[in-house]
Amino acid sequence: MSMILFFAAAASDAEPMMEVTGQAASVAIEILILTLLVATAVSMIRMRQLFGVAMLSGIYSLLSAAFFVALDAVDVAFTEAAVGAGVSTVLVLSGIALTAKREMPVDRRRQLLPLLIVFVTGGALVYSTIDMPAFGDPQAPANAYVGAEYIAQTPQDVEVPNIVTAVLASYRGFDTLGETVVVFTAGLACLLLLGTTLRGGGKGGRD
Amino acid sequence: MIEFILARYNYWIVIALMMTGLYIVFSRGNLVKTLIGLNLFQTSVFIFYITMGKVFGGTAPILLGGHAEEGHGEEHGGDHAESTHGTAYGEHEDSYASDPLHEGGAVNTIEETHAELSPGESLHTAPEGAVNELARAETPAGDVAKAALDHGTEILYSNPLPHVLILTAIVVGVATTAVGLSLAVRIREAYGTVEEDRLEAIDNQDDRAEVLV
Amino acid sequence: MGHLILRVTIKTLFAPIILFALYVQFHGDYGPGGGFQAGVILASAFILHALGFGLDRCQRVIPPSWLPVGMALGVLIYAGTGVYTLLFGGNFLDYDVIQPDSHHHAGQHIGIIAVELGVGLAVAATMLQIYYAFAGREPEPMDDSW
């Protein structure tokens, strides 16, 4: 009951009961997806068969895409589903085909120090979340300044219904140009590292 | 207490995912697995950003109501939009044909026009009718518009800025992962292994051989 | 190579995926989507085809030598839009100068479409280039399993 009261407080004034339960349901879905994400990530640690790890990372991407939809980030979810679950998995699989199929077993003693570092760092980060603004707070500093400005100004400045596109291509066009150049450079680096088929080294399409 | 936990649950999960990725990067010697761990770390940062941008009661940052109608003006409501424009600008034909950027002399008349009918705003600050229309339509978008109308509040949108940053970061992330993987492929071709321990051993052997020569 | 069911599925899906990529590309102003997503989807259609029917057949349709050109052209379309606005007296990527008389911000719309086109081309070419680079390598025989 206190949970429902909390959402009633978090939502705007005097919502009807139906809306409150709807919000509780959406938060429940988010928590479920997050728990599944952690389960996938933890099982990735244990698995030494790299093919399985690649598949799990594909599942992880798809789950995070679902999570992005639950948090209203439809554009991001779209990208994550296309890139993470699609292209990225194919690339990792072809990388595995060219390198190694299994991982060497790791020395137990070598795992202790990383474990210690991870727990100390994680503990410090969890301690820092106590001061963080509550999840979904419209008054949070991250939502207050430039983001609100974009929402308010897009109808006048750009007149494109999708605010994300307006910010991406118009307000922050210079930023996106930089990102495109980074993608271009990465493609060029792959080309230089692995070469084209011109060098005669290996043609695909084995029958 | 439960409020406190629920309000920070997402952050803790993000930290757990981030630390899982970090642990894989630290403890595993296989280069491909290290790259996958790095990916995990990266995705946890994406989730953190999107979590920050969420607003309770908000919807996806795609304009609803009057603005959406406006944006689709060219396609669907073409004649409707044209007719309002025709009447609005008809009287000020001479002043609106020019632009302050290009014709300095017309600035005064332009300002006058803005003061009188403010073309940017007059069309946007009256979304009441459009929201009404949308609320009657049985669409998912209609629900939010209807809820906003019922409470007499503005439609709330989630913060679009983290979405933009993460959208580009995802594509850049896969491109840079591909560069890392191709480095691993080249290392495998040169050394015959992608395990860090073995690579180190082979390198040390080479060093010793050089010293002996 | 390949299973019959896989081949039939890939053949059926190939055209709709490309159509969907084009829809995402040009509808990015109104709904979710844009150049980044469209580029990845377009590349994934060809990657799917190459996975099912072999790299050679895919490379006959899109020769590897086109892809660096596509990558560079995409970036140049983006940067060129900025230079265009610069030449017309605006700031870099200030699309309003493309159609200064429009009260519908037609200049913004044209600019965004041009820029997204550049992004889509660059991303699609890069993704396909990366796949070609990986798939074109002959896997070495792996006697030791790691």
Coordinates of C-alpha atoms in Angstrom, one line a residue:
Chain A
M1 CA 0.0 0.0 0.0
S2 CA 2.8 2.4 0.8
M3 CA 4.2 1.7 -2.7
I4 CA 0.9 2.9 -4.2
L5 CA 1.0 5.9 -2.0
F6 CA 4.5 6.7 -3.1
F7 CA 3.5 6.7 -6.7
A8 CA 0.5 8.8 -5.9
A9 CA 2.9 11.3 -4.4
A10 CA 5.3 11.0 -7.3
A11 CA 2.6 11.5 -10.0
S12 CA 1.1 14.9 -10.4
D13 CA -1.7 16.1 -8.2
A14 CA -4.9 14.0 -7.6
E15 CA -4.6 11.3 -10.2
P16 CA -7.4 8.9 -10.6
M17 CA -6.7 5.4 -9.1
M18 CA -6.4 3.8 -12.5
E19 CA -3.5 5.9 -13.5
V20 CA -1.7 5.2 -10.3
T21 CA -1.9 1.5 -10.7
G22 CA -0.8 1.9 -14.3
Q23 CA 2.3 3.7 -13.1
A24 CA 2.9 1.0 -10.4
A25 CA 2.7 -1.6 -13.2
S26 CA 5.2 0.2 -15.4
V27 CA 7.6 0.4 -12.5
A28 CA 7.1 -3.3 -11.8
I29 CA 8.0 -4.0 -15.4
E30 CA 11.1 -1.9 -15.2
I31 CA 12.2 -3.7 -12.1
L32 CA 11.6 -7.1 -13.7
I33 CA 13.6 -6.1 -16.7
L34 CA 16.5 -4.8 -14.6
T35 CA 16.6 -7.9 -12.6
L36 CA 16.7 -10.0 -15.8
L37 CA 19.6 -7.8 -17.0
V38 CA 21.6 -8.5 -13.9
A39 CA 21.0 -12.2 -14.2
T40 CA 22.1 -12.1 -17.8
A41 CA 25.2 -10.1 -17.0
V42 CA 26.2 -12.4 -14.1
S43 CA 25.8 -15.5 -16.2
M44 CA 28.1 -13.9 -18.7
I45 CA 30.9 -13.9 -16.1
R46 CA 30.7 -17.7 -15.6
M47 CA 30.4 -18.8 -19.2
R48 CA 33.6 -19.8 -20.9
Q49 CA 32.1 -20.8 -24.2
L50 CA 32.4 -17.5 -26.2
F51 CA 29.6 -18.4 -28.5
G52 CA 27.3 -18.5 -25.6
V53 CA 28.7 -15.2 -24.2
A54 CA 27.9 -13.6 -27.6
M55 CA 24.3 -14.9 -27.5
L56 CA 23.9 -13.6 -23.9
S57 CA 25.1 -10.2 -24.9
G58 CA 22.5 -10.2 -27.7
I59 CA 19.8 -11.0 -25.2
Y60 CA 21.2 -8.4 -22.9
S61 CA 20.9 -5.8 -25.6
L62 CA 17.4 -6.8 -26.4
L63 CA 16.4 -6.6 -22.7
S64 CA 17.9 -3.1 -22.4
A65 CA 16.0 -2.1 -25.5
A66 CA 12.8 -3.2 -23.8
F67 CA 13.9 -1.2 -20.7
F68 CA 14.4 1.9 -22.9
V69 CA 10.9 1.6 -24.2
A70 CA 9.6 1.4 -20.7
L71 CA 11.5 4.6 -19.9
D72 CA 10.0 6.5 -22.9
A73 CA 13.3 6.5 -24.9
V74 CA 11.8 5.1 -28.1
D75 CA 14.5 6.3 -30.4
V76 CA 17.2 4.8 -28.2
A77 CA 15.4 1.6 -27.9
F78 CA 15.1 1.4 -31.7
T79 CA 18.8 2.0 -32.1
E80 CA 19.7 -0.5 -29.4
A81 CA 17.5 -3.2 -30.9
A82 CA 19.0 -2.7 -34.4
V83 CA 22.6 -2.3 -33.3
G84 CA 23.0 -4.3 -30.1
A85 CA 20.8 -7.3 -30.9
G86 CA 21.5 -7.3 -34.6
V87 CA 24.7 -6.0 -36.0
S88 CA 26.8 -6.2 -32.9
T89 CA 26.0 -9.8 -32.3
V90 CA 27.0 -10.7 -35.9
L91 CA 30.2 -8.8 -35.5
V92 CA 31.2 -10.5 -32.2
L93 CA 30.4 -13.9 -33.7
S94 CA 32.6 -13.3 -36.8
G95 CA 35.2 -12.0 -34.4
I96 CA 35.0 -15.2 -32.4
A97 CA 35.2 -17.3 -35.6
L98 CA 38.5 -15.6 -36.4
T99 CA 40.0 -15.7 -32.9
A100 CA 39.1 -18.3 -30.3
K101 CA 36.0 -20.3 -29.5
R102 CA 36.7 -20.8 -25.8
E103 CA 38.2 -18.9 -23.0
M104 CA 41.1 -20.3 -21.0
P105 CA 40.2 -21.1 -17.4
V106 CA 41.2 -18.3 -15.1
D107 CA 43.4 -18.8 -12.1
R108 CA 41.4 -18.5 -8.8
R109 CA 44.0 -16.3 -7.2
R110 CA 43.9 -13.8 -10.0
Q111 CA 40.2 -13.2 -9.4
L112 CA 40.5 -12.0 -5.8
L113 CA 42.0 -8.6 -6.4
P114 CA 39.5 -7.6 -9.2
L115 CA 36.7 -8.8 -6.9
L116 CA 38.0 -6.5 -4.1
I117 CA 38.4 -3.5 -6.4
V118 CA 34.9 -4.1 -7.8
F119 CA 33.3 -4.3 -4.4
V120 CA 35.1 -1.2 -3.1
T121 CA 34.2 0.8 -6.2
G122 CA 30.6 -0.4 -6.2
G123 CA 30.2 0.4 -2.5
A124 CA 31.5 3.9 -3.0
L125 CA 29.1 4.4 -6.0
V126 CA 26.1 3.0 -4.0
Y127 CA 27.0 5.4 -1.2
S128 CA 26.9 8.3 -3.6
T129 CA 23.4 7.4 -4.9
I130 CA 22.0 8.5 -1.5
D131 CA 22.4 12.1 -2.6
M132 CA 21.0 11.5 -6.1
P133 CA 17.6 12.9 -7.1
A134 CA 14.8 10.3 -7.0
F135 CA 14.1 8.3 -10.1
G136 CA 11.6 10.0 -12.3
D137 CA 11.7 13.4 -10.5
P138 CA 10.7 16.1 -12.9
Q139 CA 12.6 18.6 -10.8
A140 CA 15.9 16.8 -11.0
P141 CA 18.7 19.0 -12.2
A142 CA 19.3 16.8 -15.3
N143 CA 15.7 17.5 -16.4
A144 CA 15.5 21.2 -15.4
Y145 CA 17.7 23.2 -17.7
V146 CA 18.6 22.6 -21.3
G147 CA 16.4 19.5 -21.8
A148 CA 13.3 21.5 -20.7
E149 CA 14.5 24.3 -23.0
Y150 CA 14.6 22.0 -26.0
I151 CA 11.1 20.7 -25.3
A152 CA 9.7 24.2 -25.0
Q153 CA 11.5 25.7 -28.0
T154 CA 11.3 22.9 -30.6
P155 CA 7.8 23.9 -31.8
Q156 CA 8.9 27.4 -32.4
D157 CA 12.5 26.9 -33.6
V158 CA 12.4 23.7 -35.7
E159 CA 8.8 22.6 -36.0
V160 CA 9.6 18.9 -36.1
P161 CA 7.4 16.7 -34.0
N162 CA 10.2 14.4 -32.9
I163 CA 12.2 16.4 -30.4
V164 CA 15.0 13.9 -30.4
T165 CA 15.5 14.4 -34.2
A166 CA 15.3 18.2 -33.7
V167 CA 18.0 18.1 -31.0
L168 CA 20.1 15.6 -32.9
A169 CA 20.1 17.2 -36.3
S170 CA 19.5 20.9 -35.6
Y171 CA 20.3 22.0 -32.0
R172 CA 23.3 19.7 -31.7
G173 CA 24.1 19.2 -35.4
F174 CA 27.7 19.9 -34.8
D175 CA 27.9 17.2 -32.1
T176 CA 26.3 14.7 -34.5
L177 CA 28.7 15.6 -37.2
G178 CA 31.5 14.7 -34.8
E179 CA 29.8 11.4 -34.1
T180 CA 29.4 10.6 -37.8
V181 CA 33.1 11.3 -38.3
V182 CA 33.9 8.9 -35.4
V183 CA 31.9 6.2 -37.1
F184 CA 33.6 6.9 -40.4
T185 CA 37.0 6.8 -38.7
A186 CA 36.2 3.5 -37.0
G187 CA 35.1 2.0 -40.3
L188 CA 38.4 3.2 -41.8
A189 CA 40.4 1.7 -39.0
C190 CA 38.7 -1.7 -39.5
L191 CA 39.5 -1.4 -43.2
L192 CA 43.1 -0.7 -42.5
L193 CA 43.5 -3.4 -39.9
L194 CA 41.7 -6.2 -41.7
G195 CA 42.2 -5.1 -45.3
T196 CA 40.0 -5.6 -48.2
T197 CA 39.7 -8.7 -50.3
L198 CA 41.9 -7.0 -52.9
R199 CA 45.0 -8.4 -51.2
G200 CA 43.8 -11.9 -52.2
G201 CA 44.0 -13.0 -48.6
G202 CA 40.9 -15.1 -48.1
K203 CA 37.6 -14.9 -49.9
G204 CA 34.4 -15.5 -48.0
G205 CA 31.4 -17.6 -49.1
R206 CA 32.8 -21.0 -48.5
D207 CA 30.5 -23.6 -50.0
Chain B
M1 CA 12.0 3.2 3.5
I2 CA 10.4 1.4 0.5
E3 CA 10.1 4.8 -1.2
F4 CA 13.8 5.4 -0.8
I5 CA 14.7 2.0 -2.2
L6 CA 12.3 2.3 -5.2
A7 CA 13.6 5.7 -6.0
R8 CA 17.2 4.4 -6.2
Y9 CA 16.7 0.8 -7.4
N10 CA 17.6 1.7 -10.9
Y11 CA 20.9 3.4 -9.9
W12 CA 21.9 0.3 -7.9
I13 CA 21.2 -2.0 -10.8
V14 CA 23.2 0.2 -13.0
I15 CA 26.1 0.1 -10.6
A16 CA 25.8 -3.7 -10.4
L17 CA 25.9 -4.0 -14.2
M18 CA 28.8 -1.6 -14.4
M19 CA 30.8 -3.5 -11.8
T20 CA 30.0 -6.8 -13.6
G21 CA 31.5 -5.3 -16.7
L22 CA 34.5 -4.0 -14.8
Y23 CA 35.0 -7.3 -13.2
I24 CA 35.1 -9.1 -16.6
V25 CA 37.5 -6.6 -17.9
F26 CA 39.8 -7.0 -14.9
S27 CA 39.7 -10.7 -14.3
R28 CA 39.6 -12.3 -17.7
G29 CA 42.6 -12.7 -20.0
N30 CA 40.7 -13.5 -23.2
L31 CA 40.7 -10.3 -25.3
V32 CA 37.3 -11.0 -26.9
K33 CA 35.7 -11.6 -23.6
T34 CA 37.3 -8.4 -22.3
L35 CA 35.7 -6.5 -25.2
I36 CA 32.3 -8.0 -24.3
G37 CA 32.8 -6.9 -20.7
L38 CA 33.7 -3.4 -21.9
N39 CA 30.4 -3.5 -23.9
L40 CA 28.5 -4.4 -20.7
F41 CA 30.1 -1.5 -18.9
Q42 CA 29.2 0.8 -21.8
T43 CA 25.5 -0.3 -21.8
S44 CA 25.2 0.3 -18.1
V45 CA 26.2 3.9 -18.7
F46 CA 23.5 4.1 -21.4
I47 CA 20.9 2.8 -18.9
F48 CA 22.1 5.3 -16.3
Y49 CA 21.6 8.2 -18.7
I50 CA 18.2 7.1 -19.8
T51 CA 17.2 6.6 -16.2
M52 CA 18.2 10.2 -15.5
G53 CA 16.1 11.5 -18.3
K54 CA 12.9 9.7 -17.2
V55 CA 10.1 11.9 -15.9
F56 CA 7.2 10.4 -14.0
G57 CA 3.9 10.9 -15.8
G58 CA 5.8 11.9 -19.0
T59 CA 5.7 10.4 -22.4
A60 CA 8.1 9.8 -25.2
P61 CA 9.6 13.2 -26.5
I62 CA 7.5 13.3 -29.7
L63 CA 5.2 16.3 -29.7
L64 CA 1.5 15.5 -29.3
G65 CA -1.5 17.6 -29.9
G66 CA -1.2 21.0 -31.6
H67 CA 2.4 20.6 -32.4
A68 CA 2.1 17.2 -34.0
E69 CA -0.8 18.5 -36.1
E70 CA 1.3 21.4 -37.1
G71 CA 4.2 19.2 -38.1
H72 CA 2.0 17.1 -40.3
G73 CA 0.4 20.2 -41.8
E74 CA 2.2 19.7 -45.1
E75 CA 0.9 16.2 -45.5
H76 CA -2.5 15.7 -43.9
G77 CA -4.1 18.9 -42.8
G78 CA -2.6 20.8 -45.7
D79 CA -5.5 22.9 -46.7
H80 CA -6.5 23.6 -43.2
A81 CA -3.1 25.0 -42.3
E82 CA -3.0 27.0 -45.5
S83 CA -6.3 28.6 -45.0
T84 CA -5.4 29.9 -41.5
H85 CA -2.1 31.2 -42.9
G86 CA -3.9 32.9 -45.8
T87 CA -6.1 34.9 -43.5
A88 CA -3.4 35.6 -40.9
Y89 CA -0.8 36.9 -43.3
G90 CA -3.1 38.3 -46.0
E91 CA -3.2 41.8 -44.5
H92 CA 0.6 41.9 -43.9
E93 CA 1.7 40.6 -47.3
D94 CA 4.2 43.2 -48.0
S95 CA 6.0 42.8 -44.7
Y96 CA 6.1 39.1 -44.3
A97 CA 7.6 38.4 -47.7
S98 CA 11.0 39.7 -46.6
D99 CA 13.3 38.5 -43.9
P100 CA 15.3 40.4 -41.3
L101 CA 18.4 38.5 -42.2
H102 CA 18.4 39.6 -45.8
E103 CA 16.7 43.0 -45.9
G104 CA 17.7 45.3 -43.1
G105 CA 15.1 47.9 -44.1
A106 CA 12.2 45.7 -43.3
V107 CA 13.1 45.0 -39.7
N108 CA 10.7 47.5 -38.3
T109 CA 7.7 46.2 -40.2
I110 CA 8.7 42.7 -39.3
E111 CA 8.7 43.5 -35.6
E112 CA 5.4 45.1 -35.9
T113 CA 4.0 42.0 -37.5
H114 CA 5.4 39.9 -34.7
A115 CA 3.9 42.2 -32.1
E116 CA 0.5 42.1 -33.7
L117 CA 0.0 38.5 -34.5
S118 CA 3.3 36.8 -33.6
P119 CA 3.1 34.0 -36.3
G120 CA 5.3 31.6 -34.3
E121 CA 3.0 31.7 -31.3
S122 CA -0.5 32.3 -32.4
L123 CA -0.4 28.9 -34.1
H124 CA 1.1 27.1 -31.2
T125 CA -0.4 28.5 -28.1
A126 CA -3.9 27.3 -29.0
P127 CA -3.6 23.6 -28.9
E128 CA -6.8 23.2 -27.0
G129 CA -8.9 22.2 -30.0
A130 CA -6.2 19.9 -31.4
V131 CA -5.8 18.2 -28.0
N132 CA -9.5 17.8 -27.9
E133 CA -9.5 16.2 -31.3
L134 CA -6.7 13.9 -30.4
A135 CA -8.3 12.9 -27.1
R136 CA -11.4 11.8 -28.9
A137 CA -9.4 9.6 -31.2
E138 CA -8.9 6.1 -29.9
T139 CA -5.1 6.0 -30.2
P140 CA -2.4 5.4 -27.5
A141 CA -1.2 8.9 -28.1
G142 CA -4.8 10.0 -27.4
D143 CA -4.6 8.6 -23.8
V144 CA -1.8 10.9 -22.7
A145 CA -3.5 13.9 -24.4
K146 CA -6.7 13.0 -22.8
A147 CA -5.1 12.7 -19.3
A148 CA -3.4 16.0 -19.8
L149 CA -6.7 17.6 -20.8
D150 CA -8.6 16.0 -17.9
H151 CA -6.3 17.6 -15.4
G152 CA -5.9 20.8 -17.3
T153 CA -2.1 20.4 -17.3
E154 CA 0.4 20.5 -20.0
I155 CA 1.6 17.3 -21.6
L156 CA 4.8 16.2 -19.9
Y157 CA 7.7 14.8 -21.9
S158 CA 10.7 12.9 -20.8
N159 CA 14.0 14.7 -21.2
P160 CA 15.1 14.3 -24.9
L161 CA 18.7 15.3 -24.3
P162 CA 20.0 12.0 -22.8
H163 CA 18.2 10.2 -25.6
V164 CA 20.1 12.1 -28.2
L165 CA 23.5 11.6 -26.5
I166 CA 22.9 7.8 -26.0
L167 CA 21.5 7.3 -29.5
T168 CA 24.7 8.4 -31.1
A169 CA 26.8 6.7 -28.5
I170 CA 25.3 3.3 -29.3
V171 CA 26.3 3.5 -32.9
V172 CA 29.7 4.9 -32.1
G173 CA 30.0 2.1 -29.5
V174 CA 29.5 -0.7 -32.0
A175 CA 31.9 0.9 -34.4
T176 CA 34.6 1.2 -31.8
T177 CA 33.9 -2.4 -30.6
A178 CA 34.5 -3.5 -34.2
V179 CA 37.9 -1.8 -34.2
G180 CA 38.8 -3.6 -30.9
L181 CA 37.7 -6.9 -32.4
S182 CA 39.7 -6.4 -35.5
L183 CA 42.8 -5.7 -33.3
A184 CA 42.1 -9.0 -31.6
V185 CA 41.9 -10.7 -34.9
R186 CA 45.2 -9.3 -36.0
I187 CA 46.8 -10.3 -32.6
R188 CA 45.5 -13.8 -33.1
E189 CA 47.0 -14.0 -36.6
A190 CA 50.3 -12.7 -35.3
Y191 CA 50.6 -14.7 -32.1
G192 CA 48.2 -17.6 -32.5
T193 CA 46.4 -16.7 -29.3
V194 CA 44.2 -14.0 -27.7
E195 CA 45.0 -14.9 -24.1
E196 CA 46.8 -12.1 -22.3
D197 CA 49.0 -14.5 -20.3
R198 CA 50.3 -16.3 -23.4
L199 CA 50.8 -13.1 -25.3
E200 CA 52.9 -11.9 -22.4
A201 CA 54.9 -15.1 -22.3
I202 CA 55.6 -15.0 -26.0
D203 CA 56.6 -11.3 -25.8
N204 CA 59.0 -12.1 -22.9
Q205 CA 60.5 -15.0 -24.9
D206 CA 61.2 -12.7 -27.8
D207 CA 62.8 -10.1 -25.5
R208 CA 65.1 -12.8 -24.0
A209 CA 66.0 -14.0 -27.5
E210 CA 66.9 -10.5 -28.5
V211 CA 69.1 -10.0 -25.4
L212 CA 70.9 -13.3 -26.2
V213 CA 71.6 -12.3 -29.7
Chain C
M1 CA 25.3 -24.1 -47.9
G2 CA 22.5 -22.9 -45.7
H3 CA 19.2 -24.4 -44.9
L4 CA 16.2 -24.2 -47.3
I5 CA 14.0 -22.6 -44.7
L6 CA 16.7 -20.0 -43.9
R7 CA 17.1 -19.1 -47.5
V8 CA 13.4 -18.7 -48.2
T9 CA 13.0 -16.6 -45.0
I10 CA 15.9 -14.4 -46.0
K11 CA 14.6 -13.9 -49.5
T12 CA 11.1 -13.0 -48.1
L13 CA 12.5 -10.6 -45.6
F14 CA 15.2 -8.9 -47.7
A15 CA 13.0 -6.4 -49.5
P16 CA 10.7 -5.5 -46.6
I17 CA 13.8 -4.7 -44.5
I18 CA 15.1 -2.3 -47.1
L19 CA 11.7 -0.7 -47.4
F20 CA 11.6 -0.4 -43.6
A21 CA 15.0 1.2 -43.6
L22 CA 13.8 3.8 -46.1
Y23 CA 10.7 4.5 -44.0
V24 CA 12.8 5.0 -40.9
Q25 CA 15.2 7.2 -42.8
F26 CA 12.5 9.6 -44.1
H27 CA 10.0 9.4 -41.3
G28 CA 12.5 10.3 -38.6
D29 CA 11.1 13.8 -38.3
Y30 CA 7.7 12.5 -37.2
G31 CA 8.3 9.3 -35.4
P32 CA 11.1 7.4 -33.8
G33 CA 13.9 6.9 -36.3
G34 CA 16.5 8.7 -38.3
G35 CA 19.7 8.3 -40.1
F36 CA 21.6 6.2 -37.5
Q37 CA 18.8 3.6 -37.2
A38 CA 18.1 3.5 -40.9
G39 CA 21.8 3.0 -41.8
V40 CA 22.1 0.1 -39.4
I41 CA 18.9 -1.5 -40.7
L42 CA 19.9 -1.1 -44.3
A43 CA 23.3 -2.6 -43.6
S44 CA 21.7 -5.5 -41.7
A45 CA 19.6 -6.4 -44.7
F46 CA 22.7 -7.0 -46.7
I47 CA 24.5 -8.7 -43.9
L48 CA 21.6 -11.1 -43.6
H49 CA 21.8 -11.8 -47.3
A50 CA 25.5 -12.4 -47.1
L51 CA 25.1 -14.7 -44.1
G52 CA 22.5 -16.8 -46.0
F53 CA 23.9 -16.8 -49.5
G54 CA 27.6 -16.2 -49.1
L55 CA 29.7 -13.1 -49.2
D56 CA 30.4 -13.3 -53.0
R57 CA 26.8 -12.8 -54.1
C58 CA 26.4 -9.9 -51.8
Q59 CA 29.7 -8.3 -53.0
R60 CA 28.4 -8.6 -56.6
V61 CA 25.6 -6.3 -55.7
I62 CA 27.6 -3.9 -53.5
P63 CA 31.3 -4.2 -54.5
P64 CA 33.7 -3.6 -51.6
S65 CA 35.2 -0.7 -53.4
W66 CA 32.0 1.3 -53.2
L67 CA 31.9 1.3 -49.4
P68 CA 34.8 3.7 -48.6
V69 CA 33.2 6.0 -51.1
G70 CA 29.9 5.7 -49.4
M71 CA 31.4 6.4 -46.0
A72 CA 33.2 9.5 -47.2
L73 CA 30.2 10.7 -49.2
G74 CA 27.9 10.5 -46.1
V75 CA 30.3 12.6 -44.0
L76 CA 30.7 15.0 -46.9
I77 CA 26.9 15.4 -47.4
Y78 CA 26.7 16.3 -43.7
A79 CA 29.6 18.7 -43.7
G80 CA 28.6 20.0 -47.1
T81 CA 25.2 21.0 -45.7
G82 CA 27.0 23.0 -43.0
V83 CA 29.3 24.7 -45.6
Y84 CA 26.2 25.5 -47.7
T85 CA 24.5 27.3 -44.9
L86 CA 27.8 29.0 -44.2
L87 CA 28.0 30.3 -47.8
F88 CA 24.5 31.7 -47.5
G89 CA 25.4 33.9 -44.6
G90 CA 24.3 31.7 -41.7
N91 CA 26.2 29.9 -39.1
F92 CA 27.6 26.4 -39.7
L93 CA 24.5 24.1 -39.9
D94 CA 22.1 26.9 -39.3
Y95 CA 19.4 25.6 -41.6
D96 CA 17.1 28.5 -41.5
V97 CA 19.0 30.3 -44.3
I98 CA 18.1 27.5 -46.7
Q99 CA 14.6 28.9 -47.0
P100 CA 14.6 32.2 -45.1
D101 CA 11.1 33.2 -46.3
S102 CA 9.3 30.1 -44.9
H103 CA 7.1 30.4 -41.9
H104 CA 6.9 26.7 -41.5
H105 CA 10.7 26.4 -41.0
A106 CA 11.0 24.6 -44.3
G107 CA 14.7 25.3 -44.2
Q108 CA 15.0 23.4 -41.0
H109 CA 13.1 20.4 -42.5
I110 CA 15.3 20.4 -45.6
G111 CA 18.4 20.7 -43.6
I112 CA 17.5 17.9 -41.2
I113 CA 16.6 15.6 -44.1
A114 CA 19.9 16.3 -45.9
V115 CA 21.9 15.8 -42.7
E116 CA 20.0 12.6 -41.9
L117 CA 20.7 11.3 -45.4
G118 CA 24.4 11.9 -44.8
V119 CA 24.3 10.1 -41.5
G120 CA 22.3 7.2 -43.0
L121 CA 24.7 6.7 -45.9
A122 CA 27.8 7.0 -43.7
V123 CA 26.5 4.5 -41.1
A124 CA 25.2 2.0 -43.6
A125 CA 28.4 2.0 -45.5
T126 CA 30.5 1.8 -42.4
M127 CA 28.6 -1.1 -40.9
L128 CA 28.7 -3.1 -44.2
Q129 CA 32.4 -2.2 -44.5
I130 CA 33.1 -3.6 -41.0
Y131 CA 31.2 -6.8 -41.9
Y132 CA 33.0 -7.2 -45.2
A133 CA 36.3 -6.8 -43.4
F134 CA 35.5 -9.5 -40.9
A135 CA 33.8 -11.9 -43.2
G136 CA 36.4 -11.5 -45.9
R137 CA 39.1 -13.0 -43.6
E138 CA 39.7 -16.7 -43.9
P139 CA 39.5 -18.2 -40.4
E140 CA 42.7 -19.9 -39.5
P141 CA 42.5 -23.5 -38.5
M142 CA 42.2 -23.7 -34.7
D143 CA 44.0 -26.8 -33.5
D144 CA 44.2 -25.7 -29.9
S145 CA 40.7 -24.7 -28.9
W146 CA 41.9 -21.5 -27.2

